[in-house]
Coordinates of N, CA and C in Angstrom, one line a residue:
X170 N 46.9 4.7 -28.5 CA 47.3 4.4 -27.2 C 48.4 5.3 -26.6
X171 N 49.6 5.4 -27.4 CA 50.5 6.8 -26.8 C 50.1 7.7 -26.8
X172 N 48.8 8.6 -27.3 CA 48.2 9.8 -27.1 C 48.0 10.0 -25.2
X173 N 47.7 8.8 -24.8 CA 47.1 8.6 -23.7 C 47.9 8.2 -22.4
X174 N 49.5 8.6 -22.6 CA 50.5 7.9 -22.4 C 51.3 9.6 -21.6
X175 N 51.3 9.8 -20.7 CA 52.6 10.9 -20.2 C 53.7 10.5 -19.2
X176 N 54.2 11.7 -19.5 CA 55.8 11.1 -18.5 C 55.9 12.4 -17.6
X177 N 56.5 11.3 -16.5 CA 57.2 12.5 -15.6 C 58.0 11.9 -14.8
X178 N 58.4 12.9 -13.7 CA 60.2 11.9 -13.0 C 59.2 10.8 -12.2
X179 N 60.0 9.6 -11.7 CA 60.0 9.0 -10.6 C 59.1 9.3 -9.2
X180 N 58.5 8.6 -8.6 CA 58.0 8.4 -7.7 C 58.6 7.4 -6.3
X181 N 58.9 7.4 -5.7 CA 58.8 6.3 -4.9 C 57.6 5.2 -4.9
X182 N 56.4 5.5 -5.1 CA 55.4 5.0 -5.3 C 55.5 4.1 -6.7
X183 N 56.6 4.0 -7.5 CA 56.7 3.6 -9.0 C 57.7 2.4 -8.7
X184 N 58.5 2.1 -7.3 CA 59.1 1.6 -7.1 C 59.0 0.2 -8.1
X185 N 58.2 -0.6 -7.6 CA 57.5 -1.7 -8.1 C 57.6 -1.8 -9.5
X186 N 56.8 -1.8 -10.3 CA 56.4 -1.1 -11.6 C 57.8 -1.0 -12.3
X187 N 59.0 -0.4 -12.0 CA 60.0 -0.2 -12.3 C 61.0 -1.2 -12.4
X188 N 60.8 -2.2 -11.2 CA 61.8 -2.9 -10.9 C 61.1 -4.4 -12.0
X189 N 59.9 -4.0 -12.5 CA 58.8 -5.3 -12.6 C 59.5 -5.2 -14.4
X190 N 59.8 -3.5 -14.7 CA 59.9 -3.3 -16.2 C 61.8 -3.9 -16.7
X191 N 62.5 -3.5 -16.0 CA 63.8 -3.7 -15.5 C 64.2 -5.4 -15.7
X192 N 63.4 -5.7 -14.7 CA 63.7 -7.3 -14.9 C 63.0 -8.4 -16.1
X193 N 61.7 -7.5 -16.6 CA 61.5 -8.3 -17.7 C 62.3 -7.8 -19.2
X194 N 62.8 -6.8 -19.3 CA 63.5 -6.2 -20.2 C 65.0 -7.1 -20.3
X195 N 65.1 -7.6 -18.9 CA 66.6 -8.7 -18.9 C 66.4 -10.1 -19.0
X196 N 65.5 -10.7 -18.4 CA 65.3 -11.4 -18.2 C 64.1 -12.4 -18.5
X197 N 62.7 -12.2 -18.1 CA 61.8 -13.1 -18.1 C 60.8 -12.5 -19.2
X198 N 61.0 -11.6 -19.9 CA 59.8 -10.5 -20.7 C 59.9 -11.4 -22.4
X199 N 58.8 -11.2 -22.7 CA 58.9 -11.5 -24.3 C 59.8 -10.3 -25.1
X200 N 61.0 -10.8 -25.7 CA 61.8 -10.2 -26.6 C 63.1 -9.3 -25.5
X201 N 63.1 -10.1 -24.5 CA 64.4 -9.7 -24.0 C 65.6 -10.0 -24.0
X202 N 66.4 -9.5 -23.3 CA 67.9 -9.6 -23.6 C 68.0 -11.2 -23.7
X203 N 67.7 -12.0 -22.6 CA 68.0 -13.2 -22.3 C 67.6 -14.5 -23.7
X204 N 66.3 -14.3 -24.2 CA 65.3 -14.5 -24.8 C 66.2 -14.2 -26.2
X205 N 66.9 -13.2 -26.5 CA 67.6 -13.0 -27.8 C 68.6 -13.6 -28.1
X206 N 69.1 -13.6 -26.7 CA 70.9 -14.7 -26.4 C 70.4 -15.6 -26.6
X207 N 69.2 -16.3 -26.6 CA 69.4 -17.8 -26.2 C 69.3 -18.2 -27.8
X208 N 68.4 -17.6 -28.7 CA 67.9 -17.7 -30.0 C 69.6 -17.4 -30.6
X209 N 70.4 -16.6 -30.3 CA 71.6 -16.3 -30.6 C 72.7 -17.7 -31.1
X210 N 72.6 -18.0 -29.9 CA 73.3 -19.3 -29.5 C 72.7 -20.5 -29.6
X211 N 71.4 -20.5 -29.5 CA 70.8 -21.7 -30.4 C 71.3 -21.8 -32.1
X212 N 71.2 -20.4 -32.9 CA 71.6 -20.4 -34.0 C 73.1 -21.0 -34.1
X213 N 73.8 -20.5 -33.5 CA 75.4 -20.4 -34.1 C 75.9 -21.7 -33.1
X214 N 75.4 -21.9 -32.2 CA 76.4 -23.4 -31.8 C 75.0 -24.5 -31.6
X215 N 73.7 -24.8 -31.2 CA 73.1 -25.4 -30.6 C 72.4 -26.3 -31.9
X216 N 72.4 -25.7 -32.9 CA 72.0 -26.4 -34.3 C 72.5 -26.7 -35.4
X217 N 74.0 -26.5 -35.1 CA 75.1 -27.0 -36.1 C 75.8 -27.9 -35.2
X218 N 75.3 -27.7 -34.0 CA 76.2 -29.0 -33.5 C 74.7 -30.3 -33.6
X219 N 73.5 -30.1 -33.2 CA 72.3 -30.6 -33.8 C 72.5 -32.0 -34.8
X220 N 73.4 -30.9 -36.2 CA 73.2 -31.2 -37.5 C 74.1 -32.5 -37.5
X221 N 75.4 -32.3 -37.2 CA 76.6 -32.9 -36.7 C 76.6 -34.2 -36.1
X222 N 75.4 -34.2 -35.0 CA 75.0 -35.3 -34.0 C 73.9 -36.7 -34.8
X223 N 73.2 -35.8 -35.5 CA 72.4 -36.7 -36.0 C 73.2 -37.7 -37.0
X224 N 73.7 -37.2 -37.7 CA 74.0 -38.0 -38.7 C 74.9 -39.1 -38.4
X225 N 75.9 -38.0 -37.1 CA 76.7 -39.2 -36.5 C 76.2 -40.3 -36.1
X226 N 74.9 -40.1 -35.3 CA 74.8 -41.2 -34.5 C 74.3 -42.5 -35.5
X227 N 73.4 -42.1 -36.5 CA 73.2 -43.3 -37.3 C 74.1 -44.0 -38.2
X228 N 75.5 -43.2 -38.4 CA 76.7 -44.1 -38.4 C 77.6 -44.1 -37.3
X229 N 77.4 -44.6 -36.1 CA 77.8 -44.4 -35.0 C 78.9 -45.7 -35.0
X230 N 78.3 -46.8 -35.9 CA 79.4 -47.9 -35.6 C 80.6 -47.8 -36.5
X231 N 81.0 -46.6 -37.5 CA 81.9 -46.5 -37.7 C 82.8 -45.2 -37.3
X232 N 83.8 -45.2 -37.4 CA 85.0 -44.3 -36.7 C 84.6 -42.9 -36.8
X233 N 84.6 -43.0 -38.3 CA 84.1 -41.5 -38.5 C 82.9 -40.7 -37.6
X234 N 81.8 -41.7 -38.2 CA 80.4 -41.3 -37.4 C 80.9 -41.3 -36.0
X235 N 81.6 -41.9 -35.4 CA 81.4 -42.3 -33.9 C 82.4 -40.6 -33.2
X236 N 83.2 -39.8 -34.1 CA 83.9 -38.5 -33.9 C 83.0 -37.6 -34.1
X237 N 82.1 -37.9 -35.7 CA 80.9 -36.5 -35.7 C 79.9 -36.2 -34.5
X238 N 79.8 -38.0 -34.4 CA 78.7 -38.0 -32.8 C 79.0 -37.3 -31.8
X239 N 80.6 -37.7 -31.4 CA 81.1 -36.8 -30.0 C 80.9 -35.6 -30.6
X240 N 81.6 -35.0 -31.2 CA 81.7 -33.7 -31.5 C 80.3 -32.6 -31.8
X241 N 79.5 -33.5 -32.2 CA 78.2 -32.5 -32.3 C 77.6 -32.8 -30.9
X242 N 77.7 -33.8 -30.0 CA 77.4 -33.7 -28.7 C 78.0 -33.1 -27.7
X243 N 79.6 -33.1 -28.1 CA 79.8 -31.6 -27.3 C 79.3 -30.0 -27.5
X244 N 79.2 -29.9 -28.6 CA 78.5 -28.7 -28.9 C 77.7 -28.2 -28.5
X245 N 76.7 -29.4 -28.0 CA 75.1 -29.7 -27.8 C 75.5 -29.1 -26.3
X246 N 75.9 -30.1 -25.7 CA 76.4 -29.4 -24.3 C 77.0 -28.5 -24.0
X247 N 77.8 -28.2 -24.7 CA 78.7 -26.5 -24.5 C 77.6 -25.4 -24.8
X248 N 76.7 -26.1 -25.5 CA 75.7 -24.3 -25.6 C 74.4 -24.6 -24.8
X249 N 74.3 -25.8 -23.7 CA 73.2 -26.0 -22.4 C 74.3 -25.2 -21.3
X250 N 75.2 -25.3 -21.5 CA 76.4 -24.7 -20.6 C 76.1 -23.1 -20.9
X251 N 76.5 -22.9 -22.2 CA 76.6 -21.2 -22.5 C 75.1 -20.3 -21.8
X252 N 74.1 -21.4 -22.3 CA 72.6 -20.9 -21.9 C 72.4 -20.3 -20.7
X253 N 72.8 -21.6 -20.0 CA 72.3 -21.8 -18.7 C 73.5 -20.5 -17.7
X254 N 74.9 -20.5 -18.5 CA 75.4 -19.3 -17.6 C 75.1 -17.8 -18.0
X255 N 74.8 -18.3 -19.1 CA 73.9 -16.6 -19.1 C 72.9 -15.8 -18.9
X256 N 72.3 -17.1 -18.6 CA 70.9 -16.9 -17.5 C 71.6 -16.9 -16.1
X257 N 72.7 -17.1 -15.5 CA 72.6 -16.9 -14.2 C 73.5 -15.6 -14.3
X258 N 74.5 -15.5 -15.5 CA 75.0 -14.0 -15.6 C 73.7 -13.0 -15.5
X259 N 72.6 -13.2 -16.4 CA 71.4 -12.1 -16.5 C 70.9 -11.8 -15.1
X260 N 70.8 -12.9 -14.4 CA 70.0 -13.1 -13.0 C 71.3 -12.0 -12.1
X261 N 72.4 -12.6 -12.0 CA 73.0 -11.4 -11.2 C 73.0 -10.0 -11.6
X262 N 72.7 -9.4 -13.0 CA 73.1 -8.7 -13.4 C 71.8 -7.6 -12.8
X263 N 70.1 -8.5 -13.3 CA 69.3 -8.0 -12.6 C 69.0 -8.3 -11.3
X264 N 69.6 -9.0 -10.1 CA 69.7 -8.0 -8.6 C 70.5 -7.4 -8.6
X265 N 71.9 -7.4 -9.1 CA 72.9 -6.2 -8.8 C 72.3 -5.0 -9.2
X266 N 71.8 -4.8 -10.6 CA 71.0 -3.3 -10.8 C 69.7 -3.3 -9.6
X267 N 69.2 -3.9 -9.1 CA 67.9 -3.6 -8.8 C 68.6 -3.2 -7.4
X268 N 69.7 -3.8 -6.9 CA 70.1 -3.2 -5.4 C 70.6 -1.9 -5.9
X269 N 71.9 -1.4 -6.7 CA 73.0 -0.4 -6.9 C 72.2 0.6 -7.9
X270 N 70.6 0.6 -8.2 CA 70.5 1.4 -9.4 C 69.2 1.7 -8.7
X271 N 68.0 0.8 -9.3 CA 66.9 0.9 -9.5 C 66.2 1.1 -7.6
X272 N 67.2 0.4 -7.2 CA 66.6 0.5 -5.7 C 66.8 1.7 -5.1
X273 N 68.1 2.4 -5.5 CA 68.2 3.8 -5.1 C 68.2 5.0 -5.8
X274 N 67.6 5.1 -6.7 CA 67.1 6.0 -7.6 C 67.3 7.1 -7.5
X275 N 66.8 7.8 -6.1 CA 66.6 8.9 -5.4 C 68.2 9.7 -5.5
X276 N 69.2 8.7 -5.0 CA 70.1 9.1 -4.9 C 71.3 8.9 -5.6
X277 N 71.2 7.8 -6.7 CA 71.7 7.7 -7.7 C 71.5 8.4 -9.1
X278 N 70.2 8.9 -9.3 CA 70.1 10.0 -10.4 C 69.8 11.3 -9.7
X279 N 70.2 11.5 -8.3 CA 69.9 13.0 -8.0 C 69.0 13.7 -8.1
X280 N 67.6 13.2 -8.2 CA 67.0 14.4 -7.7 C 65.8 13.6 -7.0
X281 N 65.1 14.6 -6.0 CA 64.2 14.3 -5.2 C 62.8 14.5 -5.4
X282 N 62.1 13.4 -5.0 CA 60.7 13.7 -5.3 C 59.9 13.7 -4.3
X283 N 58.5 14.2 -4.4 CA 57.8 14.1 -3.4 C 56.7 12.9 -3.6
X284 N 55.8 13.0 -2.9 CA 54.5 11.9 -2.7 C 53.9 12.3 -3.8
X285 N 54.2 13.1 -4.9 CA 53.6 13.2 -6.4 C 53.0 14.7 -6.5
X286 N 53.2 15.2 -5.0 CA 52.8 17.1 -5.2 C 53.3 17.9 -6.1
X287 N 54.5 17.2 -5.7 CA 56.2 18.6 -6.9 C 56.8 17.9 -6.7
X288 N 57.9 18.4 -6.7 CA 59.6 17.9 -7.2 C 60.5 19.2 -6.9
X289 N 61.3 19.0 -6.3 CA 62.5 19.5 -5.6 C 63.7 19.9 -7.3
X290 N 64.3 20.5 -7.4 CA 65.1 21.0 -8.6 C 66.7 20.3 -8.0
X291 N 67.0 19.0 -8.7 CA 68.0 18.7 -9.0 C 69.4 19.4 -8.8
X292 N 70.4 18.9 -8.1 CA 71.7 19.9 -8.1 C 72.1 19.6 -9.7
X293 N 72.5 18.2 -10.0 CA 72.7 18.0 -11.3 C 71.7 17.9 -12.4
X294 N 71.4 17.9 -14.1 CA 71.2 17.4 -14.7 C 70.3 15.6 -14.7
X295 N 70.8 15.2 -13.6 CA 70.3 13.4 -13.8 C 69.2 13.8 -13.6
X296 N 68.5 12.8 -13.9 CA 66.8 12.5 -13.2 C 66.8 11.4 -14.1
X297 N 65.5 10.4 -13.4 CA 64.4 9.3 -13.8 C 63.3 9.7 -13.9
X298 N 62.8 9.4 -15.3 CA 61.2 9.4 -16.0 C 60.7 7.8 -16.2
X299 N 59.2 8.3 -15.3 CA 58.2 7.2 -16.1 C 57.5 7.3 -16.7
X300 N 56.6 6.5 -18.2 CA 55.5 6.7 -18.6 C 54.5 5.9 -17.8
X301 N 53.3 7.2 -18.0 CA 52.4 6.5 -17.1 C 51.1 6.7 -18.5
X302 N 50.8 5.6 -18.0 CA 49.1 5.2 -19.2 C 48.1 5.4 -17.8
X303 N 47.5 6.3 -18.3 CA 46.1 7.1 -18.0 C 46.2 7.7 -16.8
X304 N 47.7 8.6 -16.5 CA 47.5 8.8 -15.1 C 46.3 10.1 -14.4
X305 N 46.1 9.5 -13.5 CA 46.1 10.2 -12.4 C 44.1 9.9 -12.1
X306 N 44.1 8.3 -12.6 CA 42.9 7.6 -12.6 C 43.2 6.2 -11.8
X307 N 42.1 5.7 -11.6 CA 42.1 4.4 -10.8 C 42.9 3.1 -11.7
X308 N 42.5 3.5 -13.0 CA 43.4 2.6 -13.8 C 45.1 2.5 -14.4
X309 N 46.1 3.7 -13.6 CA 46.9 4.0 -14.0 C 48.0 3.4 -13.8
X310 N 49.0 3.1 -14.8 CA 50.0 1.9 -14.7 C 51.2 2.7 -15.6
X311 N 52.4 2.5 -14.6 CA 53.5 2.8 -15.8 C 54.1 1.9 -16.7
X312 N 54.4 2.0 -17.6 CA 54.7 1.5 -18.7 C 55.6 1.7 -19.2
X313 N 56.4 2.7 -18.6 CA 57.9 2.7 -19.2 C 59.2 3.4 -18.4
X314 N 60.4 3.4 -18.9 CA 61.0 4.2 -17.9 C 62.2 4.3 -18.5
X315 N 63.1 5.4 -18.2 CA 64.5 5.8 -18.4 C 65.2 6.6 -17.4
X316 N 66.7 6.6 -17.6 CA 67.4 7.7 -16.5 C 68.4 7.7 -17.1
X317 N 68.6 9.2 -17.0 CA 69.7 10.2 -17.1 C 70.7 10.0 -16.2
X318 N 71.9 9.9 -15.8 CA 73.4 10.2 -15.2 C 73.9 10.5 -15.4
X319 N 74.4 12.0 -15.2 CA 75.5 12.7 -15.4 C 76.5 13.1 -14.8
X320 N 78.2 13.2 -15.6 CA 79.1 13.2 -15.2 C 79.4 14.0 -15.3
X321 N 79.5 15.4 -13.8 CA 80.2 16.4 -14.2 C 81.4 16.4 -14.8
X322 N 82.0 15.4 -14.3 CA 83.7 15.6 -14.4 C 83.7 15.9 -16.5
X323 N 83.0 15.0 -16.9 CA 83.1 15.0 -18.3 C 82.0 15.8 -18.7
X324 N 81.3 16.3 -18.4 CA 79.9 17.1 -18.7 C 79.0 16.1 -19.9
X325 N 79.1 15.2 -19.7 CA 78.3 14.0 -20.1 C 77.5 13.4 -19.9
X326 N 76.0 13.3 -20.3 CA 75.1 12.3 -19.6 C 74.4 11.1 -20.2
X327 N 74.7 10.3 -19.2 CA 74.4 8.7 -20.0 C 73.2 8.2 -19.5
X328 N 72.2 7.7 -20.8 CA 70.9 7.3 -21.0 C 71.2 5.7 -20.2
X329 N 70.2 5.7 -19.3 CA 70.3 4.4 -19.0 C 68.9 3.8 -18.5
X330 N 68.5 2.4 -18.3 CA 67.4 1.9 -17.9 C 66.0 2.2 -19.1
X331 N 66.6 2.4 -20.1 CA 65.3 2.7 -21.1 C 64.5 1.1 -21.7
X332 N 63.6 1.3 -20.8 CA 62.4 -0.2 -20.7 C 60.9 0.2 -20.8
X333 N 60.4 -0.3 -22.1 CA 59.0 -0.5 -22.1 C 58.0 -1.6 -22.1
X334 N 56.8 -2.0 -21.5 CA 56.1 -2.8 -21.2 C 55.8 -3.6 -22.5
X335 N 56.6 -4.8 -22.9 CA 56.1 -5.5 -23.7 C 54.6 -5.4 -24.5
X336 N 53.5 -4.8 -24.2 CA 52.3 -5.1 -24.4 C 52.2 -3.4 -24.9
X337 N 53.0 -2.7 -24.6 CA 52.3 -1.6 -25.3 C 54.0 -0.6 -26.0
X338 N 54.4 -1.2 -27.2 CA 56.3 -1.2 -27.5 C 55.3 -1.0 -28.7
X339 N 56.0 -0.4 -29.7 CA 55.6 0.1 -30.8 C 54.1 1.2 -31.1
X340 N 55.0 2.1 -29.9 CA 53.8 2.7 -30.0 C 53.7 4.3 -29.6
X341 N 55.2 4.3 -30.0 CA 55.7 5.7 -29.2 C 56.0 6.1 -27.8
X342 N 56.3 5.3 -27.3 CA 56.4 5.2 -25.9 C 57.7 5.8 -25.7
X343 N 58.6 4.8 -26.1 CA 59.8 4.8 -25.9 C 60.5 6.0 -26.5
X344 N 59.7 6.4 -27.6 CA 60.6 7.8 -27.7 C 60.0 8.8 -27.1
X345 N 59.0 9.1 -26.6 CA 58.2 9.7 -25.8 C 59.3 10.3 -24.6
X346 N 60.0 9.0 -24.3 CA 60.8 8.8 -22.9 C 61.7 9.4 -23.4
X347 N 62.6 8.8 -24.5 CA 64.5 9.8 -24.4 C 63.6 11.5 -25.2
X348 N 62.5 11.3 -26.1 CA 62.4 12.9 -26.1 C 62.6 13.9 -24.8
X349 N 61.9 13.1 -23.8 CA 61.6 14.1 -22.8 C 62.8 14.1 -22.0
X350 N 63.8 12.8 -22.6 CA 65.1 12.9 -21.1 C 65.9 14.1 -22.3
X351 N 66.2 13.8 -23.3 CA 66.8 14.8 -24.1 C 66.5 16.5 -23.8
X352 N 65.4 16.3 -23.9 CA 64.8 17.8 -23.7 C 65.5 18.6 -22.3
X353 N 65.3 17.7 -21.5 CA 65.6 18.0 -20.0 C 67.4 18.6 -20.3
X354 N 68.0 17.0 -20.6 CA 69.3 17.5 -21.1 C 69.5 18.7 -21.4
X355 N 69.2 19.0 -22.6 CA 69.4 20.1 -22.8 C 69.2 21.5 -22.5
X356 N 67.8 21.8 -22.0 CA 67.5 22.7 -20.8 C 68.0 23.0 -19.9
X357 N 69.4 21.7 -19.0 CA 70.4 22.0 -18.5 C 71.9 21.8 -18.4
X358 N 71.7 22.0 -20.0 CA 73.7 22.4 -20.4 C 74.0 21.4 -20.8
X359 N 73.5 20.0 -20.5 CA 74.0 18.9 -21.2 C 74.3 18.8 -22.9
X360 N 76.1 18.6 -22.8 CA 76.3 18.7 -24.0 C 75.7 17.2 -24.8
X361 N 76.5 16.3 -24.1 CA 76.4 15.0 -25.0 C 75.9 14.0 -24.4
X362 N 74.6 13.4 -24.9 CA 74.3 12.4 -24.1 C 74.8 10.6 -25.1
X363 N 75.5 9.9 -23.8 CA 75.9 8.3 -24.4 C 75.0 7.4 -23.7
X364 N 75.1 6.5 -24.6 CA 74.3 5.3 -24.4 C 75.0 3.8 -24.6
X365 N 74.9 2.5 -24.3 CA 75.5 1.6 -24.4 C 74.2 0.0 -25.1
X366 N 74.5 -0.4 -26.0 CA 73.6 -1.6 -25.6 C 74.3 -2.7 -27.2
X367 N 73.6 -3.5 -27.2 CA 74.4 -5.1 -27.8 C 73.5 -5.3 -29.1
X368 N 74.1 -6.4 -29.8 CA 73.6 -7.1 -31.0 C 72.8 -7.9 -30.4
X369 N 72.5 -8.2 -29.2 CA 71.1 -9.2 -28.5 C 69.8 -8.2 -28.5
X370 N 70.2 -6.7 -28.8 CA 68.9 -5.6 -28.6 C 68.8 -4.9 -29.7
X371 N 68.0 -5.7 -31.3 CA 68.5 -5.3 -32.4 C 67.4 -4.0 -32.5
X372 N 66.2 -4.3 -31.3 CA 65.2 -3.1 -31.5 C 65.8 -1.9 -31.3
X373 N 66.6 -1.8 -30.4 CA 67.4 -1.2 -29.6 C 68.3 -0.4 -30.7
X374 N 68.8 -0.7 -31.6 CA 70.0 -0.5 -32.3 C 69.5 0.1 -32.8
X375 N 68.2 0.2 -33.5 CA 67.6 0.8 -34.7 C 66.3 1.8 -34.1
X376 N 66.2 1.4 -33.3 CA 65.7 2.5 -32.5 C 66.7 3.7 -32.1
X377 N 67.6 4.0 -31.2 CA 68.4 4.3 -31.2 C 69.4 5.6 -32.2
X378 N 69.7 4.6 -33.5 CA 69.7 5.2 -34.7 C 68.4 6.4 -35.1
X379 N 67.3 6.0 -35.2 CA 66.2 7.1 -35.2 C 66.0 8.0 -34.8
X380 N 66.3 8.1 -33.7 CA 66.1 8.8 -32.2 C 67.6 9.9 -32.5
X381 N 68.3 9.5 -33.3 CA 69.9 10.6 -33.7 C 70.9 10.4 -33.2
X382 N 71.1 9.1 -32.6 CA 72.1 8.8 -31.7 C 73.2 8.1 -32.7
X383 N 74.4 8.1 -32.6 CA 75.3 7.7 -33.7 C 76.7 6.7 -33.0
X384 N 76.5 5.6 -33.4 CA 77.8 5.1 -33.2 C 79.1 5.6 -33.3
X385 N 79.2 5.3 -31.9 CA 81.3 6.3 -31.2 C 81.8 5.1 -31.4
X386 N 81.6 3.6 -31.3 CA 82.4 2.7 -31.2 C 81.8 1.7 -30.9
X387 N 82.8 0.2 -31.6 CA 82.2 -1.1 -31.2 C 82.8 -1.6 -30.5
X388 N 82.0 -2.6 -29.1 CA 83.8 -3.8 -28.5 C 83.0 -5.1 -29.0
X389 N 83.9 -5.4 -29.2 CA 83.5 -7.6 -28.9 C 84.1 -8.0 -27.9
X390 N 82.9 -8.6 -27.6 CA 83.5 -9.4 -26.2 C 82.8 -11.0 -26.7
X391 N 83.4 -11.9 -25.7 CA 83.3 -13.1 -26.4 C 83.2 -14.1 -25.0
X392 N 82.1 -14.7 -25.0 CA 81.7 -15.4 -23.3 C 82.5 -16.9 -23.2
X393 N 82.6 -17.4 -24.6 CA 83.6 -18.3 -25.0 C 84.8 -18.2 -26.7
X394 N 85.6 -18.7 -26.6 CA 86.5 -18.3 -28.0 C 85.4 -18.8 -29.1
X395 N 85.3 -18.0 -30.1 CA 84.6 -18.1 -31.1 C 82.9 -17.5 -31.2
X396 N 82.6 -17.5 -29.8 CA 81.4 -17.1 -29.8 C 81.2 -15.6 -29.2
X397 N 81.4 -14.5 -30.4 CA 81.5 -12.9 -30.1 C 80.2 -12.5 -30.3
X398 N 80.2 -11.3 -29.3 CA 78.8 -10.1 -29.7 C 79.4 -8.7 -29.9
X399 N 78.7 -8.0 -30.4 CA 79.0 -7.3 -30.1 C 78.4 -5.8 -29.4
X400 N 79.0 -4.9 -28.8 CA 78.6 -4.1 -27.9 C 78.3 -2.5 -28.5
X401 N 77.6 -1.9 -28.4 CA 77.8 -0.8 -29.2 C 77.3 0.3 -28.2
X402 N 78.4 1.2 -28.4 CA 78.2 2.9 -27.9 C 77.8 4.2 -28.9
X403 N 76.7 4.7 -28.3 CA 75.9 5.5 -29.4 C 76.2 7.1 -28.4
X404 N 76.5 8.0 -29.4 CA 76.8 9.2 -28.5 C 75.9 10.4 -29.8
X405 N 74.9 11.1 -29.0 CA 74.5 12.1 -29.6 C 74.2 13.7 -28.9
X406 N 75.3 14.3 -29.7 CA 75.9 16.1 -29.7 C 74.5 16.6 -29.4
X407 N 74.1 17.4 -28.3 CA 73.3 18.2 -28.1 C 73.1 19.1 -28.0
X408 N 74.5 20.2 -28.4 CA 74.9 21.5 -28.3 C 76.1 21.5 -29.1
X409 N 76.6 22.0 -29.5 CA 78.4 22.7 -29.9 C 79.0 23.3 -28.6
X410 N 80.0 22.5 -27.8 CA 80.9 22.9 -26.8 C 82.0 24.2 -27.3
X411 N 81.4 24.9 -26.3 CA 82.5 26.5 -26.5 C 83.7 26.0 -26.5

């Protein structure tokens, strides 16, 4: 199936398609961010507090039981709380990108496309790639996508928006995509390209690793006390800086 699979920059015409891959990658898609957190926090608060409730309740008429009960029923509730705000954290997070990123493409990774004739030569480095399955046929669908941003100031370019279609993920796609954004990179000067993503994206991690990308650093962040993730930044040398 990835034999059958090419990439090239952005379209306006991809608009759609993009914003469709974006939002299930965060949100509504099998094996997304949202969909990992929730299995996350089901594990570590939602079924120890579970375990806690039950037993309580069937000694509920004595003291003890009647404290295990509270206490495993707050838990129960604190992680319908944790859930439920990080589904509306995810939901802002995908319209904020889809307004500040994915909606302006053109001018947020700098470079210009046409109706699919050519392509205009970038002042910077940035650009957006899609995979497309079987293009340039009646049946053609993209399937994947990534973008490049780069920071002159630091001569640095950061991999971002790397999303593949559920239905066709293990299959070369996705490296298909940072091969080709890499390649680019480097074709223009780009020393180091960074990337950013979490312990909710374990495909991600280990993909990533494959691909030659190397842990610069971890942060924890923590949505309530005790309940940490953590965040990981992967940076991979593409040159030796004079």
């Amino acid at each position: 199936m990835a034999a059958s699979v090419s990439c090239r920059l952005y379209q306006q015409s991809d608009y759609a398609a993009v914003v469709r891959l974006f939002t299930r990658a965060n949100y509504g898609g099998r094996g997304s961010l949202f969909e990992v957190a929730f299995h996350y926090f089901c594990a570590r608060s939602f079924l120890p507090s579970l375990a806690l409730a039950l037993p309580g309740y069937f000694f509920r008429t004595r003291t003890f039981g009647k404290i295990v009960f509270t206490l495993g029923c707050v838990g129960i509730i604190t992680t319908v709380f944790l859930v439920s705000f990080l589904r509306w954290l995810l939901y802002r997070h995908v319209c904020n990108g889809v307004a500040t990123d994915i909606g302006v493409i053109a001018s947020r990774y700098h470079h210009t496309c046409s109706s699919g004739v050519g392509t205009v030569e970038a002042a910077t480095p940035s650009g957006f790639w899609v995979a497309v399955l079987n293009a340039g046929t009646e049946s053609e669908k993209v399937v994947g996508s990534v973008g490049l941003e780069y920071n002159s100031e630091t001569e640095i370019g950061n991999l971002r928006r790397l999303a593949v279609d559920e239905e066709f993920r293990q299959l070369g796609i996705g490296r298909r995509l940072v091969d080709t954004l890499l390649e680019h990179a480097a074709q223009r000067g780009v020393c180091t390209v960074t990337l950013e993503t979490s312990q909710f994206q374990p495909a991600a991690v280990a993909f990533y690793s494959r691909c030659g990308f190397e842990v610069e650093r971890v942060i924890l962040k923590a949505l309530i006390p005790g309940l940490e993730f953590r965040i990981y930044h992967y940076r991979k040398v593409l040159k030796s800086v004079d």
